[in-house]
Coordinates of C-alpha atoms in Angstrom, one line a residue:
M1 CA 267.4 55.4 158.2
G2 CA 264.7 53.8 156.0
E3 CA 261.2 52.7 156.7
L4 CA 260.2 48.9 156.4
T5 CA 258.4 47.9 153.4
A6 CA 256.2 44.6 152.8
E7 CA 258.4 44.1 149.9
A8 CA 261.5 44.0 151.9
V9 CA 259.8 41.4 154.3
V10 CA 258.6 39.0 151.5
D11 CA 261.6 39.3 149.2
R12 CA 264.3 38.7 151.9
A13 CA 266.4 35.8 151.3
V14 CA 266.7 33.3 154.0
P15 CA 269.5 30.6 154.2
Q16 CA 268.7 27.0 155.1
T17 CA 270.5 23.5 155.4
P18 CA 274.0 24.7 155.7
R19 CA 276.4 21.6 155.2
L20 CA 280.0 21.4 156.2
S21 CA 282.6 19.9 153.8
P22 CA 284.2 16.7 155.6
D23 CA 287.4 18.4 155.7
G24 CA 285.7 21.3 157.7
R25 CA 286.9 24.0 155.3
W26 CA 283.8 24.8 153.3
V27 CA 279.9 25.5 153.9
V28 CA 277.3 25.1 151.2
F29 CA 273.9 26.2 151.9
V30 CA 270.7 27.0 150.3
S31 CA 269.2 30.5 150.1
A32 CA 265.6 31.3 149.0
P33 CA 263.3 34.3 149.3
V34 CA 260.4 34.2 151.7
S35 CA 257.7 34.3 148.9
R36 CA 257.3 32.6 145.6
L37 CA 256.9 34.5 142.3
G38 CA 255.5 31.8 140.0
Q39 CA 254.0 28.3 140.6
H40 CA 257.4 26.7 141.7
A41 CA 259.9 27.7 144.2
V42 CA 263.1 29.1 143.3
S43 CA 266.3 28.6 145.5
G44 CA 270.1 28.6 144.8
L45 CA 273.1 27.1 146.4
W46 CA 275.8 29.1 147.9
L47 CA 279.4 28.3 149.0
A48 CA 281.8 30.1 151.6
P49 CA 284.9 29.3 153.4
A50 CA 284.1 28.1 156.9
D51 CA 286.3 30.7 158.4
G52 CA 284.4 33.6 156.9
S53 CA 287.6 34.8 154.9
E54 CA 285.5 35.4 151.7
L55 CA 281.8 36.3 151.1
P56 CA 279.6 33.5 149.9
R57 CA 279.2 33.0 146.2
E58 CA 276.5 31.4 144.2
L59 CA 277.1 27.9 142.6
A60 CA 275.5 26.9 139.4
P61 CA 272.9 29.9 139.3
G62 CA 269.6 29.3 137.3
P63 CA 265.7 29.8 137.8
A64 CA 265.3 26.5 139.6
E65 CA 264.8 25.0 143.1
D66 CA 268.2 23.8 144.2
R67 CA 268.1 22.0 147.5
E68 CA 269.4 19.2 149.8
P69 CA 273.0 19.6 149.1
R70 CA 275.4 16.8 150.2
W71 CA 279.3 16.6 150.1
S72 CA 281.3 14.0 148.6
A73 CA 283.7 11.9 151.1
D74 CA 286.8 14.0 149.3
S75 CA 285.1 17.4 149.8
A76 CA 285.4 17.9 146.0
W77 CA 281.9 17.6 144.9
I78 CA 278.5 18.8 145.9
W79 CA 275.5 16.6 145.3
F80 CA 272.1 18.3 145.3
L81 CA 268.3 17.9 144.1
S82 CA 267.2 20.5 141.5
D83 CA 264.3 20.9 139.0
R84 CA 266.1 22.9 136.5
A85 CA 265.2 20.5 133.9
E86 CA 261.5 20.3 134.5
P87 CA 260.0 22.7 137.2
G88 CA 258.6 21.1 140.1
T89 CA 260.2 17.6 139.3
A90 CA 263.7 17.3 141.2
Q91 CA 266.4 15.1 139.9
L92 CA 269.9 14.5 141.3
Y93 CA 272.8 16.5 140.3
R94 CA 276.5 17.2 141.2
V95 CA 278.7 19.9 140.7
R96 CA 282.4 20.6 141.3
R97 CA 283.2 22.9 144.5
E98 CA 284.9 25.3 142.3
G99 CA 281.6 25.5 140.1
G100 CA 280.8 24.8 136.3
T101 CA 277.9 23.3 134.8
P102 CA 276.1 20.7 137.1
E103 CA 276.1 17.2 135.9
R104 CA 272.7 15.4 135.7
L105 CA 272.8 12.0 137.2
T106 CA 268.9 10.8 137.4
D107 CA 266.1 10.9 134.9
W108 CA 263.3 9.7 137.2
P109 CA 259.9 10.6 136.0
P110 CA 258.0 11.2 139.3
G111 CA 261.2 13.0 140.6
I112 CA 263.6 12.5 143.5
H113 CA 262.3 13.4 147.0
D114 CA 265.8 12.8 148.9
H115 CA 269.3 11.4 148.7
V116 CA 272.2 10.2 150.9
L117 CA 275.8 9.3 150.1
L118 CA 277.1 6.0 150.9
P119 CA 280.7 6.9 152.5
D120 CA 282.6 3.7 151.2
T121 CA 281.2 2.6 147.9
G122 CA 280.2 6.0 146.3
A123 CA 276.7 4.6 145.8
V124 CA 273.7 6.9 146.3
V125 CA 270.4 5.8 148.2
L126 CA 267.7 7.7 146.6
V127 CA 264.3 8.2 148.4
A128 CA 261.5 8.2 145.3
P129 CA 258.4 7.0 144.2
E130 CA 257.9 4.1 141.9
E131 CA 258.1 5.2 138.2
T132 CA 254.6 3.9 137.6
E133 CA 252.2 3.4 140.3
A134 CA 248.4 4.2 140.8
T135 CA 246.1 4.1 143.5
A136 CA 243.3 1.6 143.7
D137 CA 240.1 2.2 142.1
P138 CA 237.6 2.1 143.7
R139 CA 239.1 3.7 146.8
V140 CA 238.3 1.8 149.8
R141 CA 239.9 2.0 153.2
V142 CA 239.8 -1.3 155.1
V143 CA 239.6 -1.2 159.2
R144 CA 239.6 -4.6 160.6
P145 CA 240.2 -4.2 164.4
G146 CA 242.5 -7.0 165.8
A147 CA 243.5 -8.2 162.3
A148 CA 247.2 -8.2 161.0
E149 CA 248.2 -5.3 159.0
A150 CA 245.6 -5.2 156.1
P151 CA 246.1 -3.4 153.0
V152 CA 244.5 0.1 153.0
W153 CA 243.8 2.9 150.4
D154 CA 246.6 5.5 150.5
T155 CA 245.5 8.8 149.4
V156 CA 248.8 9.6 148.3
A157 CA 249.2 8.4 144.8
R158 CA 252.9 7.8 144.9
P159 CA 254.6 6.6 148.1
Q160 CA 258.4 6.7 148.7
R161 CA 260.4 3.8 148.1
L162 CA 264.2 3.1 148.5
W163 CA 266.7 3.0 145.5
L164 CA 270.2 2.5 144.9
L165 CA 271.9 4.6 142.3
D166 CA 275.4 3.7 140.7
P167 CA 276.8 7.0 139.6
R168 CA 279.3 5.4 137.1
T169 CA 276.5 3.6 135.1
R170 CA 273.5 5.7 136.1
A171 CA 271.7 2.3 137.0
V172 CA 269.0 2.5 139.5
R173 CA 267.8 -0.7 141.4
P174 CA 265.4 -1.2 144.2
L175 CA 266.8 -1.3 147.7
G176 CA 265.2 -3.3 150.4
D177 CA 261.6 -4.6 150.5
F178 CA 259.2 -2.7 152.9
G179 CA 256.2 -3.8 151.2
R180 CA 253.7 -1.0 150.9
R181 CA 255.4 1.0 153.5
H182 CA 256.3 4.6 152.8
V183 CA 260.0 5.6 153.2
T184 CA 260.3 8.9 155.1
G185 CA 264.0 9.0 155.9
A186 CA 267.4 7.2 155.7
A187 CA 270.6 7.8 157.4
P188 CA 273.9 5.6 156.5
R189 CA 276.2 4.6 159.3
P190 CA 279.5 6.7 158.9
D191 CA 281.1 3.3 158.0
G192 CA 278.6 3.1 155.0
R193 CA 277.8 -0.9 156.2
T194 CA 274.4 0.0 157.4
L195 CA 271.4 2.1 156.6
A196 CA 268.7 3.2 159.1
V197 CA 265.4 3.5 157.4
L198 CA 262.4 5.0 158.9
T199 CA 259.0 4.2 157.5
W200 CA 255.2 4.8 157.8
S201 CA 252.4 2.3 157.4
V202 CA 250.9 4.5 154.6
A203 CA 252.0 7.9 153.2
D204 CA 249.1 9.8 154.7
R205 CA 250.2 12.0 157.5
E206 CA 247.0 10.3 159.2
P207 CA 247.6 7.5 160.2
G208 CA 251.2 7.2 158.8
R209 CA 253.1 9.4 161.1
F210 CA 251.5 7.7 164.2
D211 CA 252.2 4.2 163.0
P212 CA 256.1 4.6 162.1
G213 CA 258.7 1.7 161.8
L214 CA 262.3 1.7 162.2
H215 CA 264.6 -0.6 160.3
L216 CA 268.2 -1.4 159.7
L217 CA 269.4 -2.3 156.2
D218 CA 272.5 -3.7 154.5
P219 CA 272.8 -1.6 151.4
A220 CA 275.0 -4.6 149.7
T221 CA 272.6 -7.5 150.5
G222 CA 269.2 -5.8 151.0
A223 CA 269.0 -7.9 154.5
R224 CA 266.8 -6.1 156.9
Q225 CA 266.6 -5.9 160.7
E226 CA 263.6 -4.7 162.5
L227 CA 264.3 -2.2 165.4
G228 CA 260.6 -2.1 166.7
V229 CA 258.0 0.6 166.9
P230 CA 259.7 4.0 167.5
A231 CA 257.9 6.8 169.4
P232 CA 255.3 8.9 167.3
E233 CA 256.6 11.6 164.9
A234 CA 259.9 9.9 165.0
R235 CA 262.5 11.7 162.9
S236 CA 266.1 13.0 162.5
L237 CA 267.9 9.6 162.6
T238 CA 271.2 10.1 164.0
W239 CA 274.2 7.7 164.1
W240 CA 276.7 8.1 167.1
R241 CA 279.5 5.8 168.6
D242 CA 280.4 4.7 172.4
A243 CA 282.4 2.0 173.7
T244 CA 280.4 -0.8 172.4
G245 CA 280.1 0.5 168.9
W246 CA 277.8 2.4 166.8
R247 CA 274.3 3.2 167.9
L248 CA 271.3 5.3 166.5
A249 CA 269.2 8.0 168.2
Y250 CA 265.9 9.7 166.8
L251 CA 263.7 12.6 167.9
G252 CA 260.1 11.8 168.8
V253 CA 257.2 12.7 171.1
T254 CA 257.6 11.8 174.6
P255 CA 255.5 8.9 175.6
P256 CA 252.6 7.9 176.5
G257 CA 250.5 10.5 174.8
L258 CA 250.6 12.3 171.5
I259 CA 250.5 15.7 173.1
G260 CA 254.0 16.7 174.7
G261 CA 257.6 17.7 174.4
N262 CA 260.3 16.3 172.0
A263 CA 262.6 13.7 173.4
V264 CA 265.8 11.9 172.1
F265 CA 265.4 8.0 171.9
D266 CA 267.9 5.4 171.8
A267 CA 266.8 3.1 168.8
G268 CA 268.2 0.2 170.6
D269 CA 265.5 0.0 173.4
H270 CA 263.7 3.2 172.4
G271 CA 264.6 4.5 175.9
N272 CA 264.2 8.2 176.5
L273 CA 267.8 10.0 176.7
T274 CA 266.3 13.3 177.7
A275 CA 263.8 12.4 180.5
G276 CA 263.2 15.1 183.1
L277 CA 264.8 18.0 181.2
S278 CA 263.3 21.5 181.4
S279 CA 264.5 22.3 177.8
C280 CA 263.4 20.6 174.7
P281 CA 265.6 18.8 171.9
A282 CA 264.9 20.4 168.7
E283 CA 267.5 18.8 166.3
L284 CA 270.3 16.2 166.3
A285 CA 273.3 15.7 164.4
G286 CA 276.6 13.5 164.4
S287 CA 279.6 15.5 165.5
G288 CA 281.8 14.0 162.8
D289 CA 283.9 12.3 165.3
G290 CA 281.3 9.6 166.6
G291 CA 279.6 11.9 169.1
L292 CA 275.8 13.1 169.3
L293 CA 275.2 16.6 169.2
A294 CA 271.8 18.3 169.7
L295 CA 270.1 21.8 169.6
F296 CA 267.9 22.3 172.8
A297 CA 265.2 24.9 172.9
D298 CA 265.9 26.5 176.2
G299 CA 263.3 29.2 176.8
L300 CA 264.0 32.1 174.7
D301 CA 267.2 31.1 173.7
T302 CA 269.0 27.8 172.3
T303 CA 271.8 25.6 173.8
I304 CA 274.2 23.2 171.9
R305 CA 274.7 20.0 173.8
R306 CA 276.8 16.8 173.5
F307 CA 275.6 13.3 174.8
D308 CA 278.1 12.0 177.2
P309 CA 277.8 8.1 177.4
A310 CA 279.3 8.0 180.8
T311 CA 276.7 9.8 182.5
A312 CA 273.8 9.3 179.8
T313 CA 273.2 13.3 179.8
F314 CA 273.5 16.0 177.4
A315 CA 276.2 18.1 178.5
E316 CA 276.0 22.0 177.4
L317 CA 278.7 23.1 175.1
G318 CA 277.4 26.5 174.2
H319 CA 274.4 28.8 174.9
A320 CA 273.3 31.2 172.2
P321 CA 270.7 33.9 172.6
G322 CA 267.9 33.4 170.1
S323 CA 267.5 30.7 167.8
L324 CA 269.9 28.1 166.2
E325 CA 268.6 25.8 163.5
D326 CA 269.8 23.4 160.8
L327 CA 272.7 22.0 162.7
N328 CA 275.5 20.3 160.8
A329 CA 278.9 19.4 162.0
S330 CA 282.2 18.0 160.6
A331 CA 286.0 18.2 161.7
G332 CA 285.4 20.0 165.0
R333 CA 283.2 22.8 163.6
I334 CA 279.5 23.2 163.5
A335 CA 277.4 25.2 160.7
V336 CA 273.8 26.7 161.8
V337 CA 271.3 29.1 160.8
A338 CA 271.2 31.7 163.5
S339 CA 269.3 34.7 164.4
T340 CA 269.0 37.1 167.3
A341 CA 266.8 40.0 168.5
T342 CA 268.8 42.2 166.3
E343 CA 270.2 40.2 163.5
P344 CA 268.0 38.2 160.9
D345 CA 268.6 34.7 159.9
A346 CA 272.4 34.1 158.6
V347 CA 274.7 31.1 158.5
H348 CA 277.3 30.8 161.4
C349 CA 280.2 28.4 161.6
G350 CA 282.7 27.8 164.6
P351 CA 283.5 25.2 167.2
P352 CA 280.4 23.8 169.1
G353 CA 281.2 25.9 172.1
G354 CA 281.5 28.9 170.0
P355 CA 282.2 31.6 168.9
L356 CA 280.2 31.2 165.7
I357 CA 281.2 33.4 162.8
P358 CA 278.7 34.8 160.4
L359 CA 279.1 33.9 156.8
G360 CA 278.3 37.0 154.7
E361 CA 277.1 40.3 155.4
P362 CA 273.8 41.4 157.3
P363 CA 270.7 41.7 155.4
L364 CA 268.4 44.6 155.1
P365 CA 270.7 47.6 156.2
G366 CA 269.5 51.0 156.8
I367 CA 266.0 50.2 158.1
R368 CA 264.8 51.5 161.4
W369 CA 263.9 48.5 163.8
G370 CA 261.7 48.4 166.7
T371 CA 263.5 47.4 169.9
Q372 CA 262.7 44.0 171.3
E373 CA 262.6 43.1 175.1
R374 CA 262.6 39.8 176.8
L375 CA 259.8 39.3 179.1
S376 CA 259.7 37.1 182.1
Y377 CA 256.8 36.6 184.4
R378 CA 254.6 34.1 186.3
A379 CA 251.1 32.8 185.5
G380 CA 248.3 33.0 188.1
D381 CA 249.1 29.6 189.3
G382 CA 252.8 30.4 189.7
L383 CA 254.0 28.9 186.5
E384 CA 257.1 30.4 184.9
L385 CA 256.4 32.2 181.6
D386 CA 258.4 34.1 179.2
G387 CA 257.7 36.1 175.8
L388 CA 258.8 39.1 173.7
L389 CA 257.7 42.6 173.6
I390 CA 258.5 44.7 170.3
L391 CA 258.1 48.7 170.6
P392 CA 257.7 51.1 167.7
P393 CA 261.1 52.2 166.1
G394 CA 262.7 55.0 168.0
R395 CA 260.1 54.7 171.1
T396 CA 260.6 53.6 174.4
R397 CA 258.4 52.4 177.3
A398 CA 258.3 56.1 178.5
D399 CA 256.3 56.9 175.2
G400 CA 253.6 54.6 176.0
P401 CA 250.8 53.5 176.3
F402 CA 250.9 52.3 173.0
P403 CA 248.0 50.2 171.0
L404 CA 249.1 46.6 171.5
V405 CA 248.7 43.6 169.3
T406 CA 249.2 40.1 170.8
L407 CA 250.5 37.7 168.2
V408 CA 250.0 34.2 169.4
H409 CA 252.3 31.3 167.7
G410 CA 251.0 28.3 166.1
G411 CA 251.5 24.6 167.2
P412 CA 250.9 24.8 169.9
Y413 CA 254.2 23.0 170.4
D414 CA 256.3 25.9 169.1
R415 CA 257.9 29.1 170.5
Y416 CA 258.9 32.7 170.1
A417 CA 262.9 32.7 170.7
D418 CA 264.6 35.9 171.0
R419 CA 265.2 36.1 167.4
F420 CA 264.7 38.6 164.7
Q421 CA 260.7 39.0 164.2
L422 CA 260.4 39.5 160.4
H423 CA 258.0 37.4 158.4
W424 CA 254.8 37.7 156.7
S425 CA 252.9 35.8 159.5
R426 CA 255.1 36.3 162.5
S427 CA 255.1 40.0 161.9
G428 CA 256.2 41.6 165.0
Q429 CA 258.7 44.1 163.4
W430 CA 256.1 45.0 160.5
L431 CA 253.3 45.9 163.1
A432 CA 255.7 47.7 165.2
A433 CA 256.7 49.8 162.3
A434 CA 253.1 51.1 162.0
G435 CA 253.1 52.4 165.5
F436 CA 251.9 49.1 167.6
A437 CA 253.6 47.5 170.5
V438 CA 253.6 43.9 169.8
F439 CA 253.3 41.3 172.5
L440 CA 254.8 37.7 171.6
P441 CA 253.7 35.3 174.4
N442 CA 255.0 31.8 174.9
P443 CA 252.2 30.2 176.9
R444 CA 251.8 26.6 178.2
G445 CA 251.7 24.0 175.7
G446 CA 254.8 25.3 173.8
L447 CA 258.2 24.4 173.1
G448 CA 261.3 25.3 175.5
H449 CA 260.3 24.6 178.8
G450 CA 260.3 20.6 178.8
H451 CA 257.7 18.0 178.4
A452 CA 255.4 18.6 181.4
F453 CA 255.0 22.2 180.0
A454 CA 254.2 21.0 176.7
A455 CA 251.5 18.1 177.7
C456 CA 249.5 20.1 180.3
I457 CA 247.1 21.6 177.5
E458 CA 246.0 18.2 176.5
K459 CA 242.2 18.2 176.1
G460 CA 242.4 21.8 177.8
V461 CA 243.4 24.2 175.0
G462 CA 241.9 27.7 175.7
G463 CA 241.9 27.3 179.5
A464 CA 244.9 28.2 181.3
E465 CA 246.9 28.6 178.0
F466 CA 244.5 31.5 177.5
T467 CA 244.8 33.1 180.9
D468 CA 248.6 33.0 180.4
L469 CA 248.1 35.5 177.6
L470 CA 245.9 37.7 179.8
T471 CA 248.4 37.7 182.4
G472 CA 251.0 38.9 180.3
I473 CA 248.5 41.7 178.8
D474 CA 247.6 42.7 182.3
L475 CA 251.1 43.3 183.0
L476 CA 252.2 45.3 180.2
V477 CA 248.9 47.5 180.8
E478 CA 250.0 47.9 184.3
A479 CA 253.4 49.0 183.1
G480 CA 252.0 51.7 181.0
V481 CA 253.1 50.0 178.0
A482 CA 249.8 48.9 176.5
D483 CA 246.5 50.8 176.1
E484 CA 243.7 49.0 177.8
D485 CA 241.2 50.4 175.3
R486 CA 243.3 49.6 172.2
L487 CA 244.1 45.7 172.3
G488 CA 244.2 43.4 169.3
I489 CA 245.1 39.8 169.0
A490 CA 246.0 37.9 165.9
G491 CA 247.7 34.5 165.2
G492 CA 247.7 31.7 162.6
S493 CA 246.8 27.9 163.0
H494 CA 246.8 27.3 166.7
G495 CA 247.4 30.9 167.1
G496 CA 244.3 31.6 165.0
F497 CA 242.4 29.1 167.3
M498 CA 243.4 31.4 170.2
A499 CA 242.5 34.8 168.5
A500 CA 239.2 33.2 167.9
W501 CA 238.8 31.9 171.5
A502 CA 240.0 35.2 172.9
V503 CA 237.3 37.3 171.2
A504 CA 234.6 34.8 172.2
H505 CA 235.7 34.8 175.8
S506 CA 236.6 38.4 176.4
D507 CA 235.3 41.9 175.4
R508 CA 238.7 43.5 176.0
F509 CA 239.9 43.0 172.4
K510 CA 238.8 45.6 169.7
G511 CA 239.7 43.3 166.9
A512 CA 241.2 39.9 165.9
V513 CA 242.9 38.4 162.8
V514 CA 242.1 34.6 162.6
N515 CA 244.6 33.0 159.9
A516 CA 243.9 29.4 159.1
G517 CA 242.4 29.1 162.6
V518 CA 240.9 26.1 164.3
I519 CA 237.2 26.8 164.9
D520 CA 235.9 23.4 165.5
W521 CA 238.1 20.6 166.9
P522 CA 235.9 17.6 166.4
L523 CA 235.5 18.6 162.7
L524 CA 239.2 19.3 162.1
G525 CA 239.9 15.8 163.9
A526 CA 237.6 14.3 161.0
T527 CA 238.9 16.3 158.0
G528 CA 242.4 17.5 158.7
E529 CA 245.7 15.9 158.4
H530 CA 246.3 15.1 162.1
G531 CA 243.1 13.6 163.3
R532 CA 244.4 11.6 166.3
Y533 CA 246.5 14.7 167.5
D534 CA 243.7 17.0 167.1
F535 CA 241.2 14.7 168.9
A536 CA 243.7 14.7 171.7
L537 CA 244.0 18.5 171.6
G538 CA 240.4 19.8 171.8
S539 CA 236.8 19.0 172.0
R540 CA 233.3 20.8 171.1
E541 CA 233.5 22.3 174.7
T542 CA 237.1 24.1 173.6
S543 CA 235.8 24.9 170.1
P544 CA 235.3 28.7 169.3
I545 CA 232.3 27.9 167.2
T546 CA 230.5 26.9 170.5
Y547 CA 230.7 30.4 171.7
A548 CA 230.7 32.1 168.5
D549 CA 227.3 33.8 169.4
R550 CA 229.3 35.8 172.0
I551 CA 231.8 37.5 169.5
A552 CA 231.4 41.2 169.3
A553 CA 234.9 42.4 168.1
P554 CA 235.2 42.7 164.4
V555 CA 237.3 39.8 162.9
L556 CA 239.4 39.5 160.0
I557 CA 239.5 35.6 158.8
A558 CA 242.2 34.6 156.3
H559 CA 242.4 31.1 154.8
G560 CA 244.4 29.2 152.1
E561 CA 241.7 27.5 149.8
D562 CA 243.7 24.3 149.4
D563 CA 244.7 24.0 153.3
T564 CA 244.6 20.4 153.9
N565 CA 246.1 20.7 157.7
V566 CA 243.3 23.1 158.7
P567 CA 240.7 22.8 155.9
L568 CA 239.0 25.9 154.6
S569 CA 235.7 24.7 156.1
Q570 CA 237.1 25.9 159.4
G571 CA 237.3 29.3 158.2
E572 CA 233.9 29.1 156.4
L573 CA 232.2 28.0 159.9
L574 CA 233.4 31.0 161.6
H575 CA 232.2 33.2 158.6
H576 CA 228.6 31.9 158.6
A577 CA 228.6 32.0 162.3
L578 CA 229.3 35.8 162.4
G579 CA 226.5 36.3 160.1
D580 CA 226.1 40.1 159.7
R581 CA 228.6 41.2 162.5
E582 CA 231.4 43.1 161.4
H583 CA 234.0 40.7 159.8
E584 CA 235.9 40.2 156.7
F585 CA 236.4 36.8 155.1
V586 CA 239.6 36.5 152.7
V587 CA 240.3 33.2 150.9
Y588 CA 243.6 33.0 149.3
P589 CA 243.5 30.7 145.9
R590 CA 246.1 28.0 145.4
E591 CA 247.5 28.2 148.9
G592 CA 247.7 25.6 151.6
H593 CA 248.2 26.0 155.4
S594 CA 251.1 28.8 154.8
L595 CA 250.9 31.3 152.3
R596 CA 253.5 31.1 149.5
E597 CA 252.8 33.3 146.6
R598 CA 254.3 36.8 146.6
G599 CA 251.1 38.5 146.1
H600 CA 249.4 37.0 148.7
Q601 CA 252.0 37.5 151.2
L602 CA 251.9 41.1 150.4
D603 CA 248.2 41.3 150.6
Y604 CA 248.2 39.6 154.1
L605 CA 250.8 42.1 155.5
H606 CA 248.8 45.1 154.3
R607 CA 245.5 43.8 155.1
T608 CA 246.3 43.0 158.7
R609 CA 248.1 46.1 159.5
D610 CA 245.2 48.1 158.0
W611 CA 242.7 46.1 160.0
F612 CA 244.4 47.1 163.2
L613 CA 245.2 50.7 162.2
H614 CA 241.3 51.1 161.5
L615 CA 240.5 49.6 165.0
L616 CA 243.1 50.4 167.3
A617 CA 244.5 53.9 166.0

């Protein structure tokens, strides 16, 4: 058995966006390595029989980013976006299912962002910027409380618009008139006669995503019908049908606040179809026969459910250990990307109730993996919690106590599912291979336990959320798994906030890694991408910078130089506050909120492992 290398982590190919052909016989999907070698990402299209009878084969290979595959109605053609003509600028192509040279269908200078095929006419709806558009100069943002929608400066130079492509003539014309609003998604009704369109007031994530609009558009005439204001962070427009005809659903944040769990909404009255559930809807998809399917994050696992109009509830069809993502359905089958505690991400296909068959062979054979355990325990106030524990390869609890690294997930509306933990950031198996026990907690505020569980940390991050972590660590110490004198903590984004908060509020941790962490909530609200959301989460009293003078443990600070979600100024604040106390500050050039370049991911893996080996071994 071989040992795990950092190269195996970042070079691993990960599948995404599987799409079933209308006849249900084929699955096309995108496969891309975790890391990026050059300036632009590279990914390929792969095709496999839906019954798993043959191994997947690559369609139209080339050094390009191929993505967003769509099937023609006759299952003969695959339409997709690719930057093979000009790196970084995607155009629309199509290729026959049998393969061959892809046919280029657009030559749009700013590139195509997304595309949907209209079932009846053969026309293609494009989501793309205007060919020539410039931001205002001087750049002025106008705020007039109580006034009608006023023109404002949009920091995104080329907001997305809707266009209609005739594949026979290659002619492109504008579709619909949404004024200056930015188009973020479009979904054709299965009969092709109506297009649901989601827009933002501006292309900026703040305030755009908190000021969405939902519209119905006639592709033939351009006539528009308003469906009112959807829930914040509306997405995943999905058509389904009941006895009254076609209906539209979408995902959004449960009202009335910005902090909380996902919900499924009926676009007719924006009513919540999942109110009161103890699990969280994560994805929607049409079933192919007029039904509405959904994936629900359910604790450490994932359930597949179908909406029952008679009872107005989502009935469970299947339960999968670990994670299911990228749901797609057609002809009585579904396709998903699935992962369990012992199996990395792979495309699976089968009936919604299972069994789901993997398409292709398991990656990374011959490597020794750490054993992953499911944890279930109660917080001090009785709240039920869960998480995961990974032990070093070949070791059991009887070999403890081990040095323990607690990895806190970001979000905070996210979770650790009981899936394979192999990534440059969620590096459970990587740290376990170095001899650490790794604790992956799911504290309150996260995904998988319903709206109330997610919403309870509003304006209270770092409170009960932090004691949830400590309770789990205490249990592992008491069980003889963790060595009380060798505890470390790490995380990225909100997890980075928790790591900084932990060493400012406890002397139990002998070291921390803060990756793109939130150090000052008010400053983040003023400078980050999600101002209103960040202001609703934290305050000066819940900012690590307020207590930075208490930090005694060594801290490794890592940050992307071009991060706009949690700007570099957050890492700089912590660096300057620590002064001459032991710490290391690493800035990765050209990187945003998530590291993309192969060399940077490799550096982060080695640097974080060496940091904890030095402090905890």
